[in-house]
PDB file of C-alpha atoms in Angstrom:
ATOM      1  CA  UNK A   1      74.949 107.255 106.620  1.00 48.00           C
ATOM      2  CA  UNK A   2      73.763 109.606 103.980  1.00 55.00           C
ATOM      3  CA  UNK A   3      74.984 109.991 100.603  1.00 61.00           C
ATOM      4  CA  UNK A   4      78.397 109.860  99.972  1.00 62.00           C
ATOM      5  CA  UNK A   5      79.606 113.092  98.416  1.00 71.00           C
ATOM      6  CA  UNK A   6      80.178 113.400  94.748  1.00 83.00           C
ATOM      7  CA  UNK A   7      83.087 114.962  92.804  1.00 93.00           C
ATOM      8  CA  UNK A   8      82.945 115.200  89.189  1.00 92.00           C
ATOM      9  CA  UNK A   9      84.957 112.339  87.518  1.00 93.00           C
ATOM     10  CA  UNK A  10      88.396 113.414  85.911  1.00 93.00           C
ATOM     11  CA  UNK A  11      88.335 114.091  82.565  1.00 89.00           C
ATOM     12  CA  UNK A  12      91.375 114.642  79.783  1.00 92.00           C
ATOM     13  CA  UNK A  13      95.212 115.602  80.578  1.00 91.00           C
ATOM     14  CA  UNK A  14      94.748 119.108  79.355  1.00 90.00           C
ATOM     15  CA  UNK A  15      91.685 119.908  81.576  1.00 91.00           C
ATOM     16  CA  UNK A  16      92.810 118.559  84.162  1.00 95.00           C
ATOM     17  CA  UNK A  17      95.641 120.167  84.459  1.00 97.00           C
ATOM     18  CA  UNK A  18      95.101 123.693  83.225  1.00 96.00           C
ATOM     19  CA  UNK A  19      91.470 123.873  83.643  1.00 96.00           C
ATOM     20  CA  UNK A  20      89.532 125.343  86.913  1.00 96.00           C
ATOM     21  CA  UNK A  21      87.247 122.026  87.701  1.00 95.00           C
ATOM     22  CA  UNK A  22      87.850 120.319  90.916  1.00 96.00           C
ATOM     23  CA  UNK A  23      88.247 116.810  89.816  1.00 96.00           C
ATOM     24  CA  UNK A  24      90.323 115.022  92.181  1.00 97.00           C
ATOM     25  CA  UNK A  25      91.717 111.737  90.690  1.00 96.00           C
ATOM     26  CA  UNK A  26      90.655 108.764  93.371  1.00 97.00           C
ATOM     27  CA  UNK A  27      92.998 105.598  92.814  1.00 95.00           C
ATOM     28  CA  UNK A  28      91.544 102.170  93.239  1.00 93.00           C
ATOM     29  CA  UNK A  29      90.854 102.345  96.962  1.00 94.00           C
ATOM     30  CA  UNK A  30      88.971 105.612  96.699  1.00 96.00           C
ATOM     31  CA  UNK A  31      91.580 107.523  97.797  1.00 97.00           C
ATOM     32  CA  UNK A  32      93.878 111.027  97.278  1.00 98.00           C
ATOM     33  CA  UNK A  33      97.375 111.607  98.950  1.00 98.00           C
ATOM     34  CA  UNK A  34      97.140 114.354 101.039  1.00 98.00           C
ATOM     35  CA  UNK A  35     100.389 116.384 102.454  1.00 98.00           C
ATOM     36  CA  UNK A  36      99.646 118.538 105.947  1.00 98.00           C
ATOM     37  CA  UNK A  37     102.428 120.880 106.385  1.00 98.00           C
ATOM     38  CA  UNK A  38     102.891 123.620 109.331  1.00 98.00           C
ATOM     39  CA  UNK A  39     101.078 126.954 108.159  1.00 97.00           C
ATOM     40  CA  UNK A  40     103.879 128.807 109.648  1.00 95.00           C
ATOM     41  CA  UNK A  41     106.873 126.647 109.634  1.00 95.00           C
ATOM     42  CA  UNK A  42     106.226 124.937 106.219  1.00 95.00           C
ATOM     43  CA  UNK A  43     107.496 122.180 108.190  1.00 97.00           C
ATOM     44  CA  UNK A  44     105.774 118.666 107.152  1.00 98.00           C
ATOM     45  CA  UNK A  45     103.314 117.727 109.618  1.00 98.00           C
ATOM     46  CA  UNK A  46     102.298 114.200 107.946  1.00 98.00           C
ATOM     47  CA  UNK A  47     101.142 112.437 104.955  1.00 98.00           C
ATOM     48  CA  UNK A  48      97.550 111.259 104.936  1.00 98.00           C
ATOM     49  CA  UNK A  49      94.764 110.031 103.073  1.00 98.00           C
ATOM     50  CA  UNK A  50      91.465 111.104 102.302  1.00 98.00           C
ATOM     51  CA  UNK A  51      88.501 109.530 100.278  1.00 97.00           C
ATOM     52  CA  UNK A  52      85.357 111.430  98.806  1.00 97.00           C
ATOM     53  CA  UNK A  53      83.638 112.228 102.014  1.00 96.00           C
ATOM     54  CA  UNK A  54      87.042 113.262 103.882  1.00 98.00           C
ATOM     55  CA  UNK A  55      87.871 115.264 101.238  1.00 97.00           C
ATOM     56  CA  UNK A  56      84.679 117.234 101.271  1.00 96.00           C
ATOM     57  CA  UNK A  57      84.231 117.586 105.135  1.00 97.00           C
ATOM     58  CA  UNK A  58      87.877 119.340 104.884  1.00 98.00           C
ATOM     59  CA  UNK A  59      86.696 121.918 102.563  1.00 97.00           C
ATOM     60  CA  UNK A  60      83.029 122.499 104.237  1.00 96.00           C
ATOM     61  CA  UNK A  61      84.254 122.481 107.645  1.00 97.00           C
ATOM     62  CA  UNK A  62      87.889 123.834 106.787  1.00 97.00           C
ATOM     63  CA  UNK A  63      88.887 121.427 109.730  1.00 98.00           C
ATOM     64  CA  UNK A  64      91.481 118.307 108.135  1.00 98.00           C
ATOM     65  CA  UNK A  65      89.368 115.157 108.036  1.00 98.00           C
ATOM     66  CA  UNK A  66      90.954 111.682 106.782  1.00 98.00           C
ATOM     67  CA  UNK A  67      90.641 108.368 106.331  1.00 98.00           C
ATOM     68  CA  UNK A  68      92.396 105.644 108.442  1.00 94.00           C
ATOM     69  CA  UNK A  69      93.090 102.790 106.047  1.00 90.00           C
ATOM     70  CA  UNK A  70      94.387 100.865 109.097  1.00 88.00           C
ATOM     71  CA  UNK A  71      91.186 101.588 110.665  1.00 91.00           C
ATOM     72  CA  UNK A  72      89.174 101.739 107.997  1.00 94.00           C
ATOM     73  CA  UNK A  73      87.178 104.594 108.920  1.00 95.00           C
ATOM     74  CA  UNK A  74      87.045 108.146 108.400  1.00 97.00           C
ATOM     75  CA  UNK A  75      88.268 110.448 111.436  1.00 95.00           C
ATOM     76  CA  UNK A  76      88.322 113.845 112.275  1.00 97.00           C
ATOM     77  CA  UNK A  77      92.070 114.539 112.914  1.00 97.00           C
ATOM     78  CA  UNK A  78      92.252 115.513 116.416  1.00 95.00           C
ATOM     79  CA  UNK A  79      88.998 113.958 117.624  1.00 93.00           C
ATOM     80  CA  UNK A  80      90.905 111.683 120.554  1.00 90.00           C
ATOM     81  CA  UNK A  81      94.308 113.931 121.251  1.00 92.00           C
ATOM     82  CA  UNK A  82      92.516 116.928 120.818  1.00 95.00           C
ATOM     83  CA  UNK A  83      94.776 118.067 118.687  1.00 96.00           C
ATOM     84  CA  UNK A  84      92.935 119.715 115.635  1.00 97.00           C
ATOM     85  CA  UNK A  85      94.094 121.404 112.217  1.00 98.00           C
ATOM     86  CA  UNK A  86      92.434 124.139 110.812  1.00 98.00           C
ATOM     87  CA  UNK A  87      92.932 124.498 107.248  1.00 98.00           C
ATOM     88  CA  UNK A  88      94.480 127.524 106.302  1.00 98.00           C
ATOM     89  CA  UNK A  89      94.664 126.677 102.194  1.00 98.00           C
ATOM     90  CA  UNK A  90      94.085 123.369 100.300  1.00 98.00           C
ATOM     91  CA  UNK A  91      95.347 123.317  97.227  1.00 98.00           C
ATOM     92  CA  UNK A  92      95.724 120.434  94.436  1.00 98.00           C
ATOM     93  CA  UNK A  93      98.709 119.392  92.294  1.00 98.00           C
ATOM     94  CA  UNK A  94      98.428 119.201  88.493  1.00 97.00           C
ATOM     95  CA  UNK A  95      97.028 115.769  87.767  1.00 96.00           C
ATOM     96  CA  UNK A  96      94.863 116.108  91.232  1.00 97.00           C
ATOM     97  CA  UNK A  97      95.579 112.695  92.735  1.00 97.00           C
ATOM     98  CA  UNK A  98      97.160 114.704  95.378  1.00 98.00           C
ATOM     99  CA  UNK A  99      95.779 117.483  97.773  1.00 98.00           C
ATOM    100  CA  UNK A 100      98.623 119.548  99.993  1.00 98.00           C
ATOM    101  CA  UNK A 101      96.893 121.864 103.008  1.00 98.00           C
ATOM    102  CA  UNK A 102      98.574 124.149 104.772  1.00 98.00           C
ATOM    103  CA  UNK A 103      97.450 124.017 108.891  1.00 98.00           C
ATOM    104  CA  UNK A 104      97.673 125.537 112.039  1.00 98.00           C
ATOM    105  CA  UNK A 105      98.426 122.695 114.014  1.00 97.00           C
ATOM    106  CA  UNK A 106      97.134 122.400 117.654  1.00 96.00           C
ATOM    107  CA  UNK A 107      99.773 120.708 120.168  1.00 95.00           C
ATOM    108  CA  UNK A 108     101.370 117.687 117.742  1.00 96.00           C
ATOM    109  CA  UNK A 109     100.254 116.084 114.326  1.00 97.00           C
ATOM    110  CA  UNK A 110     102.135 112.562 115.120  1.00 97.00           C
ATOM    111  CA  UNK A 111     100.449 109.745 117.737  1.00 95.00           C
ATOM    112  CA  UNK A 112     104.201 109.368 118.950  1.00 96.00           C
ATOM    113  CA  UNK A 113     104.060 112.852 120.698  1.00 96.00           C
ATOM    114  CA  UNK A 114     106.308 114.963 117.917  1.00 97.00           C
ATOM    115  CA  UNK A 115     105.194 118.050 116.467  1.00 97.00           C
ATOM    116  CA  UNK A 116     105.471 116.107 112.668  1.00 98.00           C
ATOM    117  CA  UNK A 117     105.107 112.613 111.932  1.00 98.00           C
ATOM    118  CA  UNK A 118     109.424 113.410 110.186  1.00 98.00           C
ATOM    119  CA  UNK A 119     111.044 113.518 113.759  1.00 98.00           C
ATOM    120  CA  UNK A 120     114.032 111.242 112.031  1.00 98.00           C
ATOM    121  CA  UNK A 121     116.320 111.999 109.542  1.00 98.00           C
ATOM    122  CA  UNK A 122     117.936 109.411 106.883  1.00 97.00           C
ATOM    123  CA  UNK A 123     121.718 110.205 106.331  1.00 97.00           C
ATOM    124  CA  UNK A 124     122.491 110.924 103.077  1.00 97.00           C
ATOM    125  CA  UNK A 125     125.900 110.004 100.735  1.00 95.00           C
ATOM    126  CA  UNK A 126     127.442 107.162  99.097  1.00 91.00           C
ATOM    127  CA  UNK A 127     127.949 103.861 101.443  1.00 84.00           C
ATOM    128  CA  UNK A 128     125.785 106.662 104.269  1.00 84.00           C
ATOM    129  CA  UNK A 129     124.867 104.053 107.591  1.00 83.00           C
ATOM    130  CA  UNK A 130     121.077 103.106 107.524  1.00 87.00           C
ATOM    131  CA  UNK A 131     120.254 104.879 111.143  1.00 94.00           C
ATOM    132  CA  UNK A 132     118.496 107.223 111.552  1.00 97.00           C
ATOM    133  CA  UNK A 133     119.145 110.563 113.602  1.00 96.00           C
ATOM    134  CA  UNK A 134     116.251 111.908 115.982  1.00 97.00           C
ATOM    135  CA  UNK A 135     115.821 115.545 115.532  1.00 96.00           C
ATOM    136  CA  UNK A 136     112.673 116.796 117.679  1.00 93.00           C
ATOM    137  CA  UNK A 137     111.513 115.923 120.935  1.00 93.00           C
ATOM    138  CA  UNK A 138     108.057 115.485 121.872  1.00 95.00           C
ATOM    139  CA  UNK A 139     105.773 118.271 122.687  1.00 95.00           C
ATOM    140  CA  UNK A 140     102.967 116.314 123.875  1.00 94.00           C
ATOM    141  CA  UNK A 141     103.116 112.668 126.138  1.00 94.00           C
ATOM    142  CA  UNK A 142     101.164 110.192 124.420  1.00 94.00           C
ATOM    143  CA  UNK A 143     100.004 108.129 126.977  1.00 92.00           C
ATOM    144  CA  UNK A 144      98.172 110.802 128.939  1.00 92.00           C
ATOM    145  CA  UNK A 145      96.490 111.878 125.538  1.00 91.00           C
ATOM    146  CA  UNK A 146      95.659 108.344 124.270  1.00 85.00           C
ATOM    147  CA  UNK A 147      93.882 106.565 126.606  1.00 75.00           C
ATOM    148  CA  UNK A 148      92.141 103.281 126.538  1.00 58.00           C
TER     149      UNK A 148
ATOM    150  CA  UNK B   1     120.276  95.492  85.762  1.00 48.00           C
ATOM    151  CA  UNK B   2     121.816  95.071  88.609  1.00 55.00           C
ATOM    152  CA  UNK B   3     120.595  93.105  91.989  1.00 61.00           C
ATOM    153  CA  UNK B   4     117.892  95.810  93.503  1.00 62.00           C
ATOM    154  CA  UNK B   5     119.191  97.344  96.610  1.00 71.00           C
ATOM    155  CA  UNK B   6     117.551  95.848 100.211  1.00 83.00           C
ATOM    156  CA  UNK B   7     116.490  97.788 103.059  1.00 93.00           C
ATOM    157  CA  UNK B   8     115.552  95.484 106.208  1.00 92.00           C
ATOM    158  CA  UNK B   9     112.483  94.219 106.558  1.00 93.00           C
ATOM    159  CA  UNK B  10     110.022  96.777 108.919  1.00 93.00           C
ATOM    160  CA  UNK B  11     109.623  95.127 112.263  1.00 89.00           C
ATOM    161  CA  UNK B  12     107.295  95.172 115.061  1.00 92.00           C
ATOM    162  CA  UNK B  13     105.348  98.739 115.968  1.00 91.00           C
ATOM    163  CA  UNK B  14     107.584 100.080 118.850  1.00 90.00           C
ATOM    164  CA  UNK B  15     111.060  99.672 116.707  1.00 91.00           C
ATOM    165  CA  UNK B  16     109.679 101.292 113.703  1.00 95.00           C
ATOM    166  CA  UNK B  17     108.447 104.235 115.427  1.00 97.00           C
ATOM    167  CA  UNK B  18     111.086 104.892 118.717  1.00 96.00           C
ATOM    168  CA  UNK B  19     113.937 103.010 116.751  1.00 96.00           C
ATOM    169  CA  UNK B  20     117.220 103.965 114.626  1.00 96.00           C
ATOM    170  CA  UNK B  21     117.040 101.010 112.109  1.00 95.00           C
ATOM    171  CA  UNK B  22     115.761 102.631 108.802  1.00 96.00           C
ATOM    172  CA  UNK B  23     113.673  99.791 107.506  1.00 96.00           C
ATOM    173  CA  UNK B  24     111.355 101.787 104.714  1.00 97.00           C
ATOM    174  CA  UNK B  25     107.977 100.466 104.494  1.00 96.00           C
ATOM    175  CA  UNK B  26     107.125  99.485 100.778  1.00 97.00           C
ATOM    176  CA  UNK B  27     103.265  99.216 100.093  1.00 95.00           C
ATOM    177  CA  UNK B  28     102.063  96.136  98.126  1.00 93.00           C
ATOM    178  CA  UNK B  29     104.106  98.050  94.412  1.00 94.00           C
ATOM    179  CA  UNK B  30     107.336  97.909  96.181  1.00 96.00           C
ATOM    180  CA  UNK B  31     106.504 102.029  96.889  1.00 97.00           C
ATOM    181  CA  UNK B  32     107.075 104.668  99.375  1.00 98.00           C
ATOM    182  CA  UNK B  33     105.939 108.232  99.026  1.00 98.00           C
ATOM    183  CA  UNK B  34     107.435 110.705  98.893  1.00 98.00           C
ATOM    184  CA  UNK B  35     107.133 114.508  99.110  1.00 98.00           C
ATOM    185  CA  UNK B  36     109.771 117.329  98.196  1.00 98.00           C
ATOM    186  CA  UNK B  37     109.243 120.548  99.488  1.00 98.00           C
ATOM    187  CA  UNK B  38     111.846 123.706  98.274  1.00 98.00           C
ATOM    188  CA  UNK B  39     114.355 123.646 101.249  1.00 97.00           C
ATOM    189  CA  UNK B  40     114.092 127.585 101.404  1.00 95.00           C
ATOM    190  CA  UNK B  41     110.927 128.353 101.231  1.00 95.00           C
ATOM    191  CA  UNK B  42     109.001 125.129 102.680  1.00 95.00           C
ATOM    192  CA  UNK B  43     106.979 125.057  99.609  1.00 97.00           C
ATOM    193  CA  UNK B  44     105.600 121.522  98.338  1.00 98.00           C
ATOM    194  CA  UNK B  45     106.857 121.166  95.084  1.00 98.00           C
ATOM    195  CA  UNK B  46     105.137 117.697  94.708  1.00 98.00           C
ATOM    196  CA  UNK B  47     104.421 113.978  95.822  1.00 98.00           C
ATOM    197  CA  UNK B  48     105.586 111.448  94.043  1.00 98.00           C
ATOM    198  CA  UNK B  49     107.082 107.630  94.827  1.00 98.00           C
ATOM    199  CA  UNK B  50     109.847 105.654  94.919  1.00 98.00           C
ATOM    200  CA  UNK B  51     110.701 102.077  94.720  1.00 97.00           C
ATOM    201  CA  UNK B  52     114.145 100.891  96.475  1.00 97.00           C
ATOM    202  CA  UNK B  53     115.948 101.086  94.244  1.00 96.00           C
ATOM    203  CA  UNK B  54     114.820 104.867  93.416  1.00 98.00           C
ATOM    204  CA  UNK B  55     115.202 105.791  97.299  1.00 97.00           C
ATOM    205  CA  UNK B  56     118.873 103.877  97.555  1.00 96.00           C
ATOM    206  CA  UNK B  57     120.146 106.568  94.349  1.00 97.00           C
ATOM    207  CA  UNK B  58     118.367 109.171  95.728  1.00 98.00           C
ATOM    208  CA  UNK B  59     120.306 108.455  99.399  1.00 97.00           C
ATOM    209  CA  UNK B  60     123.883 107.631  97.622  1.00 96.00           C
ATOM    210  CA  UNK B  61     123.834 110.335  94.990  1.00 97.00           C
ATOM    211  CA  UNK B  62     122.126 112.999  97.275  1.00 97.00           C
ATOM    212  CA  UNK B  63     120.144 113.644  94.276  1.00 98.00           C
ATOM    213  CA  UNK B  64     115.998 112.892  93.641  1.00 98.00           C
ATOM    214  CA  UNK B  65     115.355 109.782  92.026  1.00 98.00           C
ATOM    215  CA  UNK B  66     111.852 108.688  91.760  1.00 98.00           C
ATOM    216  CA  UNK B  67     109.625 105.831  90.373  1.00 98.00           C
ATOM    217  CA  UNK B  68     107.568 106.255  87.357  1.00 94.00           C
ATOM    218  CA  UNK B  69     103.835 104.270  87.629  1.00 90.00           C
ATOM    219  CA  UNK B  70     102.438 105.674  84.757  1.00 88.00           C
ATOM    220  CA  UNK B  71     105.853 104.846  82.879  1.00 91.00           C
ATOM    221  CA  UNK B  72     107.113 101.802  85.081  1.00 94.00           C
ATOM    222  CA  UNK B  73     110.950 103.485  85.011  1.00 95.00           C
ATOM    223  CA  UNK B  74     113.045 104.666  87.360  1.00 97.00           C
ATOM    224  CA  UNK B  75     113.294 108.323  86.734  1.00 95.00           C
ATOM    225  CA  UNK B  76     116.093 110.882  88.241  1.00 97.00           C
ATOM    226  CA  UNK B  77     114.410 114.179  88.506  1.00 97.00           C
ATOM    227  CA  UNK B  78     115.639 116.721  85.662  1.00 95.00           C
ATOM    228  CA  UNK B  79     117.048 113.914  83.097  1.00 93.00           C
ATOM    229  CA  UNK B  80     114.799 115.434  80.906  1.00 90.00           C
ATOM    230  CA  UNK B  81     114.192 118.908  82.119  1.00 92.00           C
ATOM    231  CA  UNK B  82     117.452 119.847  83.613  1.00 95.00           C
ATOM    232  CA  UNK B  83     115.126 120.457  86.484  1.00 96.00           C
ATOM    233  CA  UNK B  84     117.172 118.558  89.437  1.00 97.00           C
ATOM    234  CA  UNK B  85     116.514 118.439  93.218  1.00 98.00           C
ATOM    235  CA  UNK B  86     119.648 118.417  95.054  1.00 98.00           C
ATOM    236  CA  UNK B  87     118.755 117.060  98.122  1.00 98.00           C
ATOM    237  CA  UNK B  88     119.287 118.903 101.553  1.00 98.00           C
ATOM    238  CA  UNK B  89     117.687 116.952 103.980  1.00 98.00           C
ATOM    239  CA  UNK B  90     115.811 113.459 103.857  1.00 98.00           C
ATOM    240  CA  UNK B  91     113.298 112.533 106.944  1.00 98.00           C
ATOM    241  CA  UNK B  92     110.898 109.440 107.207  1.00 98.00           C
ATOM    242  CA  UNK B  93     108.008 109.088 109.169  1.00 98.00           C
ATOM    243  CA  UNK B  94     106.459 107.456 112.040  1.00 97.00           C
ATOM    244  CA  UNK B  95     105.704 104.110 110.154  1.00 96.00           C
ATOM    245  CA  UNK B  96     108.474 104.730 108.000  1.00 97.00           C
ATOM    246  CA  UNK B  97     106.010 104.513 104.709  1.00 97.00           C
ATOM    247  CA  UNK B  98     106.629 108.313 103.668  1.00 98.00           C
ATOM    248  CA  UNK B  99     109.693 110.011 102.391  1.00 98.00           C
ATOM    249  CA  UNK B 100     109.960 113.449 102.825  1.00 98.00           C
ATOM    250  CA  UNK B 101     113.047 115.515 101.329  1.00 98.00           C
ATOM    251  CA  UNK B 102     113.737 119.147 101.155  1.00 98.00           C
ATOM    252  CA  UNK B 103     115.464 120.431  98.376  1.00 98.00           C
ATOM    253  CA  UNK B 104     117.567 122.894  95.838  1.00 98.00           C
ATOM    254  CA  UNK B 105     114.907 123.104  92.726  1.00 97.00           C
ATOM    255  CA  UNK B 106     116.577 124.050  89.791  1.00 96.00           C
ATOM    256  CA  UNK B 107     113.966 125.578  87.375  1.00 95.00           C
ATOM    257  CA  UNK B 108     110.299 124.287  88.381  1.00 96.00           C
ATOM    258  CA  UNK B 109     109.657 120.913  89.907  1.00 97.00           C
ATOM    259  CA  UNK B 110     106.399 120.783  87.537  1.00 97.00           C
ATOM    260  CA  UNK B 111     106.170 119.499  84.199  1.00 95.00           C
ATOM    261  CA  UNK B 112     103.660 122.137  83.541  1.00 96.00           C
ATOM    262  CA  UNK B 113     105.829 124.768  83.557  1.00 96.00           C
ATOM    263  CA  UNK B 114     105.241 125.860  87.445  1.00 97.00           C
ATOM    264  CA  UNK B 115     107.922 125.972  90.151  1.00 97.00           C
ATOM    265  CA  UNK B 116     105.567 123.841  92.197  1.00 98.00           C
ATOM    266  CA  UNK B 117     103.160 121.096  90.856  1.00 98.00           C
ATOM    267  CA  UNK B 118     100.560 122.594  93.424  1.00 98.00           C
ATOM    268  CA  UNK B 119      99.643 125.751  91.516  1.00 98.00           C
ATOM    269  CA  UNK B 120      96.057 125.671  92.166  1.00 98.00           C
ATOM    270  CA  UNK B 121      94.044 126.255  95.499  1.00 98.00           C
ATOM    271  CA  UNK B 122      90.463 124.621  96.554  1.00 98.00           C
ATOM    272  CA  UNK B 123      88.285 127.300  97.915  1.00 97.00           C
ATOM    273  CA  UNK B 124      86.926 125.647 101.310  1.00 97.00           C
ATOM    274  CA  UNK B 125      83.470 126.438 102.980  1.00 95.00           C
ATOM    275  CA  UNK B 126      80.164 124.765 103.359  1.00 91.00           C
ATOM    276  CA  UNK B 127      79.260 125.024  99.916  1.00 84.00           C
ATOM    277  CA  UNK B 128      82.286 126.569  98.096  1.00 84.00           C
ATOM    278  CA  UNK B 129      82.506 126.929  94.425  1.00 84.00           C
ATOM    279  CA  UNK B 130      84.346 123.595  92.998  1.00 87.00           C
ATOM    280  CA  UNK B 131      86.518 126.281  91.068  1.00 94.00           C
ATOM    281  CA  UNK B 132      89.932 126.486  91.277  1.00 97.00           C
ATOM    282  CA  UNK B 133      91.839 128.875  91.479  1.00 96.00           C
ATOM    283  CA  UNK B 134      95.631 129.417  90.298  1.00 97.00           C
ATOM    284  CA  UNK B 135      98.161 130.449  92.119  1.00 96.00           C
ATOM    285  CA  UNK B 136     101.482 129.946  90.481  1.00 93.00           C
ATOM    286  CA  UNK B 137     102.900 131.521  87.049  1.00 93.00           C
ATOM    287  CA  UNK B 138     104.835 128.977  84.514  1.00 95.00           C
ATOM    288  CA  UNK B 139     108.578 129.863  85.637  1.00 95.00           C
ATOM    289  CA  UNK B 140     109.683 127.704  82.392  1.00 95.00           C
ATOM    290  CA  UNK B 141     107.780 126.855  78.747  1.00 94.00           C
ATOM    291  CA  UNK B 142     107.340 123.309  78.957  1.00 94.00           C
ATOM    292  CA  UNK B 143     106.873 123.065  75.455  1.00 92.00           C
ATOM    293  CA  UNK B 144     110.390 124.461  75.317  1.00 91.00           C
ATOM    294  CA  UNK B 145     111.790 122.444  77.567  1.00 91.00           C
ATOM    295  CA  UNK B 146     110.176 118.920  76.955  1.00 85.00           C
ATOM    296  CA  UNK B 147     110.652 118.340  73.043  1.00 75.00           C
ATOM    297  CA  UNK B 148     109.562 115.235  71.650  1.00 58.00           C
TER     298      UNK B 148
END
């Protein structure tokens, strides 16, 4: 594997929040939150992670790459379903421990077959019932993309 | 303080993805994330986290409460700033370890000043400039707004 690539390290509050230096803030595991929403929709497509080398295959390849902690590996979203997002903008919230990109999402972000990973909604109000309310179908059948 | 509110235990793979039983998925803080995006314009206005107790207000009251690490406090959005997210919608995901709610920003969701806390865009390409670049004006002084 070659080199892992290099950011430079954060530096102080002011800086990093109203300067112009990439410096994304990696917490203990390595890692930045990063939000994928729908370029066109602004709908939420999911909420990923991505260390160092993730992080910079995103931006050179403007393709999203993360990294699976479940898996433990990095992962080219898309590589298995096919279904691939092209970056349309990154950008990077004030104290850059997070990283929101804006996509063009090919068939469905979620492994469950929905266009977003937020296919349920949480009903909301005092004493609301804990169940959840399905609001999208799937657009893509899992088990014929995910085969083992 | 009163006893912290309890959300069911996550279960098994298949019920936490195709089920109706909202059983949030703290990580090893006792956190979920959680991203607000402006319910008009689909706009992330930021990622942040909340503990159970922050996500049970946030349900009952219909109104963004979040979890402070840097501060270790439960924090409703806008007790300082006035700034408050009324909240329109909440989803969850897949794995039910991500909170996503869209809502009515008052003022700017960042403490910067900015409507959004992502105010500054990555340029992507092999070998982009590592310069930022903003985005966003200040919609609020913050040194007006957060006095000391």
């Amino acid at each position: 594997m070659s080199k892992p690539p290099q950011f430079p390290p954060p530096g102080a509050r002011t800086g990093l929040e109203e300067g112009v230096a990439f410096t994304p803030k990696f917490d203990a595991n390595g890692l930045v939150t990063c939000v994928a929403t729908d370029a066109a929709s602004g709908e939420v497509l999911m909420v990923a992670h991505m260390n160092a080398q993730a992080l910079a295959k995103t931006i050179s390849t403007g393709e999203a790459w993360y990294y699976s902690r479940s898996r433990g590996a990095l992962w080219r979203k898309g590589d298995t379903s096919g279904h691939t997002q092209h970056v349309v903008e990154m950008r990077v919230d004030c104290d850059q421990d997070a990283i929101w990109i804006k996509v063009e999402q090919v068939g469905g972000a979620c492994h469950t077959g929905r266009r977003s990973c937020f296919y349920r909604a949480v009903p909301l109000g005092e004493g609301a019932a804990m169940t959840l309310v399905f609001r999208d179908e799937r657009v893509f059948d899992p088990k014929a993309v995910y085969k083992d």
